[in-house]
mmCIF file of C-alpha atoms in Angstrom:
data_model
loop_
_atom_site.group_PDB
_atom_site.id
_atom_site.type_symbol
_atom_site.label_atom_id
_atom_site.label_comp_id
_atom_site.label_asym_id
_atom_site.label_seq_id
_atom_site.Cartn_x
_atom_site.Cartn_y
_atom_site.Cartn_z
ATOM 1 C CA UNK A 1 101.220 141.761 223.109
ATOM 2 C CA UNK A 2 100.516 145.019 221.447
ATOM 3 C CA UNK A 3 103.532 144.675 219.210
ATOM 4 C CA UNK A 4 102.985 141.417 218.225
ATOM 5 C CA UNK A 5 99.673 142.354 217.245
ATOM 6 C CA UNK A 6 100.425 145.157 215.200
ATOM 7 C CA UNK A 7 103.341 143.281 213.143
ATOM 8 C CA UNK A 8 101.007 140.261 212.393
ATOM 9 C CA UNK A 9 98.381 142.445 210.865
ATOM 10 C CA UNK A 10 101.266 144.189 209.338
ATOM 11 C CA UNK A 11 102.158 141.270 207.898
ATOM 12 C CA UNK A 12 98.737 140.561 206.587
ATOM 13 C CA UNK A 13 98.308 144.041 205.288
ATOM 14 C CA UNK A 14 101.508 142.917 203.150
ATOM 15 C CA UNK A 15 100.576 139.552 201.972
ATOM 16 C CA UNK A 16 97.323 141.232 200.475
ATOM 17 C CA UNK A 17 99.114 144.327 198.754
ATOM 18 C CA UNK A 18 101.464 141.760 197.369
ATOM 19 C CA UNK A 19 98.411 139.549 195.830
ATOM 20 C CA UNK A 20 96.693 142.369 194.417
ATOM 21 C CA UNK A 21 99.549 143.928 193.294
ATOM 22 C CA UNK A 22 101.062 140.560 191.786
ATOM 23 C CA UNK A 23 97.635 140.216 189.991
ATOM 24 C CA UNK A 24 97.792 143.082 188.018
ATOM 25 C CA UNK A 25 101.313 142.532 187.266
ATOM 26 C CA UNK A 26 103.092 140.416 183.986
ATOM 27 C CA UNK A 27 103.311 140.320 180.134
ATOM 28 C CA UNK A 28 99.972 141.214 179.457
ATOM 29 C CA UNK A 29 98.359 144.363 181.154
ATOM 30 C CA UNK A 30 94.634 143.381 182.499
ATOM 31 C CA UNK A 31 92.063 146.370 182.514
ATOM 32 C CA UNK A 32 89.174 146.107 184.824
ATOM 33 C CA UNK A 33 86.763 146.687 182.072
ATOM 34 C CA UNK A 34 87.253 143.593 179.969
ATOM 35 C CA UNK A 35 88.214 141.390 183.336
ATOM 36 C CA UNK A 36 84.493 140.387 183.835
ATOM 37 C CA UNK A 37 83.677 139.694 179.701
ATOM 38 C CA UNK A 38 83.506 135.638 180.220
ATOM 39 C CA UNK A 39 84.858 135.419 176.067
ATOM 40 C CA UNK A 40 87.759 138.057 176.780
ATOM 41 C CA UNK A 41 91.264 136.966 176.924
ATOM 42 C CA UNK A 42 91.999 139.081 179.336
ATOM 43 C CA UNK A 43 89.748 137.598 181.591
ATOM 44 C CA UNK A 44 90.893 134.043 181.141
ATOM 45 C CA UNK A 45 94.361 134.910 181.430
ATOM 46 C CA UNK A 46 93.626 136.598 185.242
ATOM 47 C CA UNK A 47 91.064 133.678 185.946
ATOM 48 C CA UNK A 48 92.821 130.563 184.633
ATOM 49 C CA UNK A 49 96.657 131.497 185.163
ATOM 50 C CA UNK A 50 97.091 134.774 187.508
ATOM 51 C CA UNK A 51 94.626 133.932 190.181
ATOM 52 C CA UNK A 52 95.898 130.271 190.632
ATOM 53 C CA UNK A 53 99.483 130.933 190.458
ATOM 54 C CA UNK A 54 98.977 133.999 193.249
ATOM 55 C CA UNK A 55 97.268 131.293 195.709
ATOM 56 C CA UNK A 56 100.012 128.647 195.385
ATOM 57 C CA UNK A 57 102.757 131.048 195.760
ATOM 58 C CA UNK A 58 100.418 132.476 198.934
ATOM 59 C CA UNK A 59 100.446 129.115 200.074
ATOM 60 C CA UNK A 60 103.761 127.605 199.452
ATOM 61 C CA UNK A 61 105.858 130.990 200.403
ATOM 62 C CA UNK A 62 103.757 130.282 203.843
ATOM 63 C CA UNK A 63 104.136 126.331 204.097
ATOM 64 C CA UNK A 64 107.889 127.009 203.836
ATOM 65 C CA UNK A 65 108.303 130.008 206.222
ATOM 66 C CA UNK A 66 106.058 128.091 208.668
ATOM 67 C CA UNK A 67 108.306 125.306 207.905
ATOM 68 C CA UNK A 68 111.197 126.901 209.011
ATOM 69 C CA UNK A 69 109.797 127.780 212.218
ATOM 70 C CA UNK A 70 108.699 125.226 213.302
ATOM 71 C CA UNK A 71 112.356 123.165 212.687
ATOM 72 C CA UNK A 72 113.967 126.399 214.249
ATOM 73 C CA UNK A 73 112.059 125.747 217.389
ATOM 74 C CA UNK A 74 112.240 122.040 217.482
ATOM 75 C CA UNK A 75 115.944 122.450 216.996
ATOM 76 C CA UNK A 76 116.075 125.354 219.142
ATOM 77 C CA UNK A 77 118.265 126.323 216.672
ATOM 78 C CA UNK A 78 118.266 129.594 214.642
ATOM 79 C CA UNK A 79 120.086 128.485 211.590
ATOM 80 C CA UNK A 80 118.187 125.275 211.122
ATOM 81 C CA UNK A 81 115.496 125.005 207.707
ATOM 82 C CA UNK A 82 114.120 122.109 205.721
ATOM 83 C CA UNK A 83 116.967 122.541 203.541
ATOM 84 C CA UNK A 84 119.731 121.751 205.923
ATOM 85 C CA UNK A 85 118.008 118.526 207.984
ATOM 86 C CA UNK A 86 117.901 116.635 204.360
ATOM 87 C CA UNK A 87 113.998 117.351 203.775
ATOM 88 C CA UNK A 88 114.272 119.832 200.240
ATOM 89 C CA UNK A 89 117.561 117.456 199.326
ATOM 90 C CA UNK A 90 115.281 114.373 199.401
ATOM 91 C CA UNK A 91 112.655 115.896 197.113
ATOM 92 C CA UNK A 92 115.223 117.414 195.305
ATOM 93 C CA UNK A 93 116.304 113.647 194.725
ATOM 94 C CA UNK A 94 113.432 112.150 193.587
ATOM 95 C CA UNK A 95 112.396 114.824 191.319
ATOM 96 C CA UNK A 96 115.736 114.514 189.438
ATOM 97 C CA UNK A 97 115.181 110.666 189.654
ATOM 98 C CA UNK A 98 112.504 111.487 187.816
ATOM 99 C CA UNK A 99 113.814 113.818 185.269
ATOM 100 C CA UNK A 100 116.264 112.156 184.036
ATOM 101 C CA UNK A 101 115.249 108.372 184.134
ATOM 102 C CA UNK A 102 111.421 109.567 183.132
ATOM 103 C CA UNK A 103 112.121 108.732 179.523
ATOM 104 C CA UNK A 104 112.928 104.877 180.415
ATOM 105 C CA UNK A 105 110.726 104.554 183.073
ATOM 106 C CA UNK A 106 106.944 104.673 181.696
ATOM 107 C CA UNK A 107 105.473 105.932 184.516
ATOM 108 C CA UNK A 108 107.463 108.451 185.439
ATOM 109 C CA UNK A 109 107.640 109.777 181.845
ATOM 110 C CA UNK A 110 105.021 113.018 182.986
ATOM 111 C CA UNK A 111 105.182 116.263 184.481
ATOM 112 C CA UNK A 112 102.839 115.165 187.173
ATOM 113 C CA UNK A 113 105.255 111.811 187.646
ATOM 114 C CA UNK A 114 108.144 114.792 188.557
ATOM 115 C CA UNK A 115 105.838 116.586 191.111
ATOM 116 C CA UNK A 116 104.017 113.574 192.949
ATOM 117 C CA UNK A 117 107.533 111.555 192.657
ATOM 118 C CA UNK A 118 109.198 114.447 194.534
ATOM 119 C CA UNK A 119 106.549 114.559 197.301
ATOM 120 C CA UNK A 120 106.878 111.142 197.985
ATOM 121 C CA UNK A 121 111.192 111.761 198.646
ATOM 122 C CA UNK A 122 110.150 114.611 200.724
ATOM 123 C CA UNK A 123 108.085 112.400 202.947
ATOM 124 C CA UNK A 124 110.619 109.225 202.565
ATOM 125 C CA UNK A 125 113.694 111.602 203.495
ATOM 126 C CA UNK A 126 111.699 113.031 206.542
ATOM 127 C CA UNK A 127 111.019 109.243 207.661
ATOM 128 C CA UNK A 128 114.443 107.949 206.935
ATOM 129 C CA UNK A 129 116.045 110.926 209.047
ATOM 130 C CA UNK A 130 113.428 110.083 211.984
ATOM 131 C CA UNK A 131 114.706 106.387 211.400
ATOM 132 C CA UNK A 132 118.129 106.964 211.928
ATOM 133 C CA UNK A 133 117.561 109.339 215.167
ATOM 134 C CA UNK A 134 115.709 107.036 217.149
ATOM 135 C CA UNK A 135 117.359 104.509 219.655
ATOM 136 C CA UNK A 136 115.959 102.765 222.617
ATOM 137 C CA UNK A 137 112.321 104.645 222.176
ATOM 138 C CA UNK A 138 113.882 108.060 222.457
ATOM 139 C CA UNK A 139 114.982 110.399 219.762
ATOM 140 C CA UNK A 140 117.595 112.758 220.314
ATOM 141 C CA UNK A 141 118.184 116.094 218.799
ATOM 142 C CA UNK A 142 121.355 115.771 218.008
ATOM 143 C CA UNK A 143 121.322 112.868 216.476
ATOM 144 C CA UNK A 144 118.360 114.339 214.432
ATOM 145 C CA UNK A 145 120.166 117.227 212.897
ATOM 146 C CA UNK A 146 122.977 114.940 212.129
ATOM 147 C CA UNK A 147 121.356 112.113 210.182
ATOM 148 C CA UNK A 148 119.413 115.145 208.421
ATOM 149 C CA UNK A 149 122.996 116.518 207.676
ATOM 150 C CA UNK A 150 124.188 113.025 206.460
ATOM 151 C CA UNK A 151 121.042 112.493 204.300
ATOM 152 C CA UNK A 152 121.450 115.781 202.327
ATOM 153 C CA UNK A 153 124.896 114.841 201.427
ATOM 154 C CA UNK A 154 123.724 111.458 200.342
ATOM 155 C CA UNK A 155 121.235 113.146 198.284
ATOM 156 C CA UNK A 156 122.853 115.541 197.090
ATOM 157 C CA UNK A 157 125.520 113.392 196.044
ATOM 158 C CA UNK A 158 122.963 111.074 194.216
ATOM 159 C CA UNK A 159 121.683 114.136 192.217
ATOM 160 C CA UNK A 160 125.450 114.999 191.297
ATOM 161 C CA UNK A 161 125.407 111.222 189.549
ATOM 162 C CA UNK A 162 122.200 111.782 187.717
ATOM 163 C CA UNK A 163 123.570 115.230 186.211
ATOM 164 C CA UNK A 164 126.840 113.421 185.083
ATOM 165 C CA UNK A 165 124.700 110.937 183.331
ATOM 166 C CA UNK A 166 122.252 113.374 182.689
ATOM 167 C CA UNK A 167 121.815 114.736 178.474
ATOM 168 C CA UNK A 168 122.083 118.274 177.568
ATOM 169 C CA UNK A 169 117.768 118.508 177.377
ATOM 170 C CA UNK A 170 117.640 116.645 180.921
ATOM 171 C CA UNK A 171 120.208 118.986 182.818
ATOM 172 C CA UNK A 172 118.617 121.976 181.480
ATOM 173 C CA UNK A 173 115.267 121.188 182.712
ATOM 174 C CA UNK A 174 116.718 119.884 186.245
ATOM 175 C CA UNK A 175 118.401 122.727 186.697
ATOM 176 C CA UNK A 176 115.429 125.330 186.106
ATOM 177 C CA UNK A 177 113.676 123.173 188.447
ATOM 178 C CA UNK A 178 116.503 123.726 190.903
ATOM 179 C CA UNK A 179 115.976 127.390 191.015
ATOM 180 C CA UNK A 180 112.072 127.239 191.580
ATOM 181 C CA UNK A 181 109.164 128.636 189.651
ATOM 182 C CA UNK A 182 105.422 129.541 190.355
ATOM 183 C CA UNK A 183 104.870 128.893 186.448
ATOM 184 C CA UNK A 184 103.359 125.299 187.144
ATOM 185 C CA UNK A 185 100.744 126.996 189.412
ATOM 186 C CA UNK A 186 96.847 125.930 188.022
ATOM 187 C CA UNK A 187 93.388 124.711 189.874
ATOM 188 C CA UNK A 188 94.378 120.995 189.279
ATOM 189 C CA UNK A 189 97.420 121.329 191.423
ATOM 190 C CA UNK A 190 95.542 123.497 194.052
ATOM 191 C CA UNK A 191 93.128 121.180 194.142
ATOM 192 C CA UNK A 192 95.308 118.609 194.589
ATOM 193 C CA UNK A 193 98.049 119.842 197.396
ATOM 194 C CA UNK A 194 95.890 122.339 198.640
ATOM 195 C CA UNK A 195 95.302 120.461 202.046
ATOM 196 C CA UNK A 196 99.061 119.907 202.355
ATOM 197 C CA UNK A 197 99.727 123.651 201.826
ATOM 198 C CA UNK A 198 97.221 125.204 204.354
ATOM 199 C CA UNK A 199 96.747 122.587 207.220
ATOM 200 C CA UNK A 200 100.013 124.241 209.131
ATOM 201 C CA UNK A 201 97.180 127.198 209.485
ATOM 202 C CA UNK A 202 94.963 124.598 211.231
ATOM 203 C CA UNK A 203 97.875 122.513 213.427
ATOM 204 C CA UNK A 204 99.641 126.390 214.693
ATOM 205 C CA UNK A 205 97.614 126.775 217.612
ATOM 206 C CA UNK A 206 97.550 123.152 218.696
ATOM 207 C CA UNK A 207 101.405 123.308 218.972
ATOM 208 C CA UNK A 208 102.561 126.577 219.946
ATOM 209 C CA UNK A 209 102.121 126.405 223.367
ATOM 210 C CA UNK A 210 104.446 123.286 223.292
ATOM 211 C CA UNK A 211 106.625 124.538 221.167
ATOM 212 C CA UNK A 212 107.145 128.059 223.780
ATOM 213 C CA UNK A 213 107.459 125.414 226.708
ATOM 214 C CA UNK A 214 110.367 123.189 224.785
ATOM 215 C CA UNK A 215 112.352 126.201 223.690
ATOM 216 C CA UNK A 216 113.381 126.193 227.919
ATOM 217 C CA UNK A 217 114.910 122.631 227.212
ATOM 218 C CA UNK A 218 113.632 118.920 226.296
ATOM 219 C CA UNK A 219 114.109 117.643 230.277
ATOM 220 C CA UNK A 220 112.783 121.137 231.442
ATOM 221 C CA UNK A 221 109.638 120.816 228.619
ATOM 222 C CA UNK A 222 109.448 117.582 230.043
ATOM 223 C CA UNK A 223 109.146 118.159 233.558
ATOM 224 C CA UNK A 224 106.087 120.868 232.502
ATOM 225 C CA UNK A 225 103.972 117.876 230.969
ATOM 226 C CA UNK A 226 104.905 118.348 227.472
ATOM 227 C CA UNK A 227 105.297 114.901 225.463
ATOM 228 C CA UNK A 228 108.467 115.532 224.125
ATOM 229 C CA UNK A 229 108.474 112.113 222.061
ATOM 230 C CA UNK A 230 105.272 113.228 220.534
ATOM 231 C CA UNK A 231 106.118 116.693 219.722
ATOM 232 C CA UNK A 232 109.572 115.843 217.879
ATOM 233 C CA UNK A 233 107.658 113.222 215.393
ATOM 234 C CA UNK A 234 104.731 115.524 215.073
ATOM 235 C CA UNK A 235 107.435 118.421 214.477
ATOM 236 C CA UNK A 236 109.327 116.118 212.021
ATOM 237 C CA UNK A 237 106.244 114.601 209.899
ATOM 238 C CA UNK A 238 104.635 118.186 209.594
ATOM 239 C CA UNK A 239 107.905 119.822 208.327
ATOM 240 C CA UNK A 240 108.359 116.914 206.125
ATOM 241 C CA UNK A 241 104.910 116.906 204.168
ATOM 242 C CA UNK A 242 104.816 120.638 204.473
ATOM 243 C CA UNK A 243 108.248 121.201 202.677
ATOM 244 C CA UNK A 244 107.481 118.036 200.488
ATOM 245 C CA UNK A 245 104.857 119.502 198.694
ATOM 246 C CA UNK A 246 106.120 122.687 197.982
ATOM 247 C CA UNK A 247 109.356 121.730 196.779
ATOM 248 C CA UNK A 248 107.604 119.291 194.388
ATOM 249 C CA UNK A 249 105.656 121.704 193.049
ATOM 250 C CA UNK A 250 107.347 124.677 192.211
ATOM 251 C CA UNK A 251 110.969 123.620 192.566
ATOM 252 C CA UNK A 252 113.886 124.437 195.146
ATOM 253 C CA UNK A 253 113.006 127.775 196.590
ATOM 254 C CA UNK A 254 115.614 128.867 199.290
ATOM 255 C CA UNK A 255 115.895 131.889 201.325
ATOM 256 C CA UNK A 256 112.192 131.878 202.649
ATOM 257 C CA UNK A 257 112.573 129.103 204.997
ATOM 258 C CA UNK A 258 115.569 130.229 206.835
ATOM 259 C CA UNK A 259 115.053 134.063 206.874
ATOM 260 C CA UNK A 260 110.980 134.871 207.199
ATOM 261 C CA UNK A 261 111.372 132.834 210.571
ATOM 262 C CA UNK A 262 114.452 135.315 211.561
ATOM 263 C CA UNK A 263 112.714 138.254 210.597
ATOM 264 C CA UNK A 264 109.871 137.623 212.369
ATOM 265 C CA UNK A 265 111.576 136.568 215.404
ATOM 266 C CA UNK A 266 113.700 140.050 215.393
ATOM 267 C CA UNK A 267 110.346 141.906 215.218
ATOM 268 C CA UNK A 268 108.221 139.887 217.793
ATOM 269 C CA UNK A 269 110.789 137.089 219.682
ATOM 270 C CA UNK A 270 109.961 133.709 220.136
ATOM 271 C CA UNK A 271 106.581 133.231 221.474
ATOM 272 C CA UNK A 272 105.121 130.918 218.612
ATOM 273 C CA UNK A 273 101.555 131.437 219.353
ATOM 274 C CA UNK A 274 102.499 134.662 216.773
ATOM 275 C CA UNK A 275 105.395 133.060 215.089
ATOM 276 C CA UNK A 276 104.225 130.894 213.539
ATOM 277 C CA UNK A 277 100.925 132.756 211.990
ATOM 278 C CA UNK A 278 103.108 135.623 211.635
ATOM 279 C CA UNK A 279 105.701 133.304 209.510
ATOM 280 C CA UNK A 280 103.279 131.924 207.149
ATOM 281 C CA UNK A 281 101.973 135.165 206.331
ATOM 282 C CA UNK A 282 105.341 136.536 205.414
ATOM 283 C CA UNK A 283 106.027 134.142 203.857
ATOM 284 C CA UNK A 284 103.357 133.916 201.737
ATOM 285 C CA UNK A 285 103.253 137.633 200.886
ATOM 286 C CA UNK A 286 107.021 137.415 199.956
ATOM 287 C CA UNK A 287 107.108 134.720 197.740
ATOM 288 C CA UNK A 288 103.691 136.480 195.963
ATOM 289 C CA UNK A 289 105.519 139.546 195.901
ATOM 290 C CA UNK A 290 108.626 137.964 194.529
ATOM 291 C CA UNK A 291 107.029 136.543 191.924
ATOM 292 C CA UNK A 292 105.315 139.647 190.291
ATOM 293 C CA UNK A 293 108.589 140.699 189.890
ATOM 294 C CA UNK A 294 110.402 138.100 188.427
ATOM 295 C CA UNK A 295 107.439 138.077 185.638
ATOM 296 C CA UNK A 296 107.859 141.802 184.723
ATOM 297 C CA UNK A 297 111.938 142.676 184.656
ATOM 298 C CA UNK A 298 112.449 140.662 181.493
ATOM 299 C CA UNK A 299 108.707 140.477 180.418
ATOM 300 C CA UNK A 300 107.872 138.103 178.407
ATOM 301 C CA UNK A 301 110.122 135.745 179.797
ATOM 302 C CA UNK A 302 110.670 135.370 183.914
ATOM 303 C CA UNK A 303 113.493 135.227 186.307
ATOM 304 C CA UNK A 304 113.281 131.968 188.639
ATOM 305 C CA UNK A 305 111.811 133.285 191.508
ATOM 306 C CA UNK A 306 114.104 131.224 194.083
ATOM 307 C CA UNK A 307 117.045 134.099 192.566
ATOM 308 C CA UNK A 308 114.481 136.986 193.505
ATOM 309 C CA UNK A 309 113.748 136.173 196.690
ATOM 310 C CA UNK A 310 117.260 135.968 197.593
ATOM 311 C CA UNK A 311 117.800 138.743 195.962
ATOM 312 C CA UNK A 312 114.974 140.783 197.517
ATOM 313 C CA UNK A 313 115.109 139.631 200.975
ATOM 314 C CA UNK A 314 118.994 138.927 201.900
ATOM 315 C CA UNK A 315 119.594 143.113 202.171
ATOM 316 C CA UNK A 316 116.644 143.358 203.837
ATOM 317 C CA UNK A 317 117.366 140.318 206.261
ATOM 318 C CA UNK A 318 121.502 141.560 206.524
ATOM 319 C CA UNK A 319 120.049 145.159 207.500
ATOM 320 C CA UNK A 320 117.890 143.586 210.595
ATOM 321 C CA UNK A 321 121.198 141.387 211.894
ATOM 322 C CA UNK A 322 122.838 144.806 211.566
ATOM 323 C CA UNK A 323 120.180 147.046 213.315
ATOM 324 C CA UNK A 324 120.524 144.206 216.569
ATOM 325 C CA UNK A 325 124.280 144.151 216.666
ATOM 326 C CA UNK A 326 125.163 145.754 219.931
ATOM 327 C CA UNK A 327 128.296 147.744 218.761
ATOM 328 C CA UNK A 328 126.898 149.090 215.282
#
C-alpha cells in the first residue's frame, strides 16, 4: 500500500515538473516579468498557445495511458492497446477519409471536419468490433480481440487506398497527422473534448474493483457478482471514446498506450484501484514532457511528438523488462 502510494504521488510530482517545465520551454523564451503585461506578446503567446497545448497533452497523454489499461485488464492481456483491437486504425480511417476526399466533399473541406470526422470512426470502429463479438447475448474475449485485429487490417488497408489515390499536398498532410502533434492544442478544442478527455478520472474508481476481480477469470469474476456482460461493453465504449478523441485531435500517438500501463504495472502490479490513476498521470506527464522537447531540438520548427515519445520512453521501458528478467 505504501509503495503504491509513494509511486502515484511520484507520478504526480512528475506530471507537474513536466507542465511547468514544458511551459517555459519553445521558440520564444517567456520572462516572468512581462508574463502578466495583458498587451505583451509574451504573455499571449504563454496564455493563448502554451497553457492550452500543456492541458491537452496533460489530458490526452492520460486518456491514452488510461486507455491502455483499462484494454490490458479487460483483455487480461499485457500486450493489448487501442491500437491493436482496431480503435486508433478506425480514427485513423476517417481522418484520412477526410483528408483526402475533404476537397470534394463540402463539408468535410475543414480542419475541424478532420478532427470531429475522426472521433466519430473511433466510436464507429469501437461499435463495429463490439458488433462482431457478440453472439447469443454473450460476448467473448476472444472473439473481441480478433474482430479488433480484423478491423485494423480493414482499416488500415482502406487508408493504404486513399494514399495511392492520394496527391502529393494530401499525403504530406496525412502523414504528419500520422505521427501526432500537440500543435492543434487551443481553448476551443478544450472546450470542446474536454469532457471526453478527463471523465476516465471520474469512471476509475467505479470500475477498479471489477476490473481486480475479472483479472482471476470471466467465470471466476462471475461467480463473485461481477456483471461481466456489463463490464466488457462499459470497458469497450470507454476505451473507444477515450482513444477516439485523442487520436482525432492530435494525431496517431503510439508508445503511451502500450508502455505507461507496463511501467506502472512493474512498479505497483495489478491492483487497478492505483493503476489506473497512476496510468493517467504518467501518461499525461510523459506526453507533456515529450512535447517540450520536440519544440526545442530543432527550434523553430518541432519534431512530431509520437517519434519522441518512442524515442524517450522505449530505453526507459526496455531497461524495466530487463531489471525483471530473472537471469540478467
Amino acid at each position: 500500500m505504501k509503495k503504491k502510494l509513494i509511486f502515484t504521488i511520484g507520478c504526480a510530482i512528475f506530471t507537474i515538473l513536466s507542465a511547468i517545465s514544458s511551459s517555459l520551454l519553445g521558440a520564444m523564451s517567456i520572462s516572468w516579468e512581462n508574463l502578466f503585461q495583458k498587451e505583451s506578446l509574451e504573455a499571449r503567446v504563454f496564455f493563448e498557445l502554451r497553457i492550452p497545448r500543456i492541458l491537452l497533452g496533460l489530458m490526452v497523454g492520460g486518456s491514452l495511458a488510461w486507455s491502455g489499461s483499462l484494454a490490458q485488464g479487460l483483455f487480461r492481456n499485457p500486450i493489448i492497446d487501442p491500437g491493436l483491437i482496431g480503435i486508433t486504425a478506425g480514427c485513423s480511417l476517417f481522418a484520412a477519409i477526410a483528408i483526402v476526399l475533404g476537397a470534394s466533399i463540402p463539408f468535410l473541406h475543414s480542419i475541424w471536419s478532420v478532427v470531429l470526422f475522426s472521433f466519430i470512426g473511433g466510436i464507429l470502429s469501437s461499435f463495429l468490433i463490439f458488433f462482431f463479438a457478440k453472439s447469443k447475448g454473450r460476448t467473448d474475449i476472444f472473439s473481441l480481440l480478433l474482430s479488433g485485429i480484423a478491423v485494423n487490417a480493414i482499416c488500415y488497408s482502406a487508408i493504404g487506398i486513399l494514399s495511392y489515390i492520394a496527391n502529393e499536398s494530401q499525403l504530406r498532410n496525412l502523414s504528419l497527422w500520422n505521427m501526432g502533434s500537440l500543435g492543434g492544442g487551443s481553448w476551443s478544442n478544450l472546450k470542446s473534448f474536454s469532457f471526453f478527455l478527463i471523465f476516465p478520472i471520474f469512471v476509475s474508481p467505479f470500475i477498479a474493483n471489477q476490473l481486480n476481480v475479472f483479472i482471476l477469470g470471466e467465470r471466476e469474476a462471475s461467480h463473485l457478482g461481477v456483471s461481466t456482460e456489463l463490464l466488457k461493453t462499459i470497458a469497450i465504449l470507454f476505451v473507444g471514446v477515450s482513444t477516439g478523441a485523442c487520436i482525432s485531435l492530435v494525431g496517431n500517438i503510439g508508445f503511451v498506450g502500450l508502455a505507461v500501463p507496463h511501467i506502472v504495472r512493474l512498479a505497483i502490479g495489478q491492483d487497478y484501484r492505483y493503476l489506473l490513476v497512476t496510468s493517467y498521470l504518467l501518461g499525461g506527464g510523459l506526453l507533456c514532457f515529450a512535447d517540450g522537447i520536440c519544440r526545442v531540438i530543432i527550434a523553430p520548427s518541432e519534431i512530431p511528438v509520437g517519434i519522441a515519445t518512442a524515442l524517450l520512453g522505449s530505453p526507459f521501458f526496455l531497461s524495466l523488462i530487463r531489471k525483471r528478467m530473472p537471469h540478467v
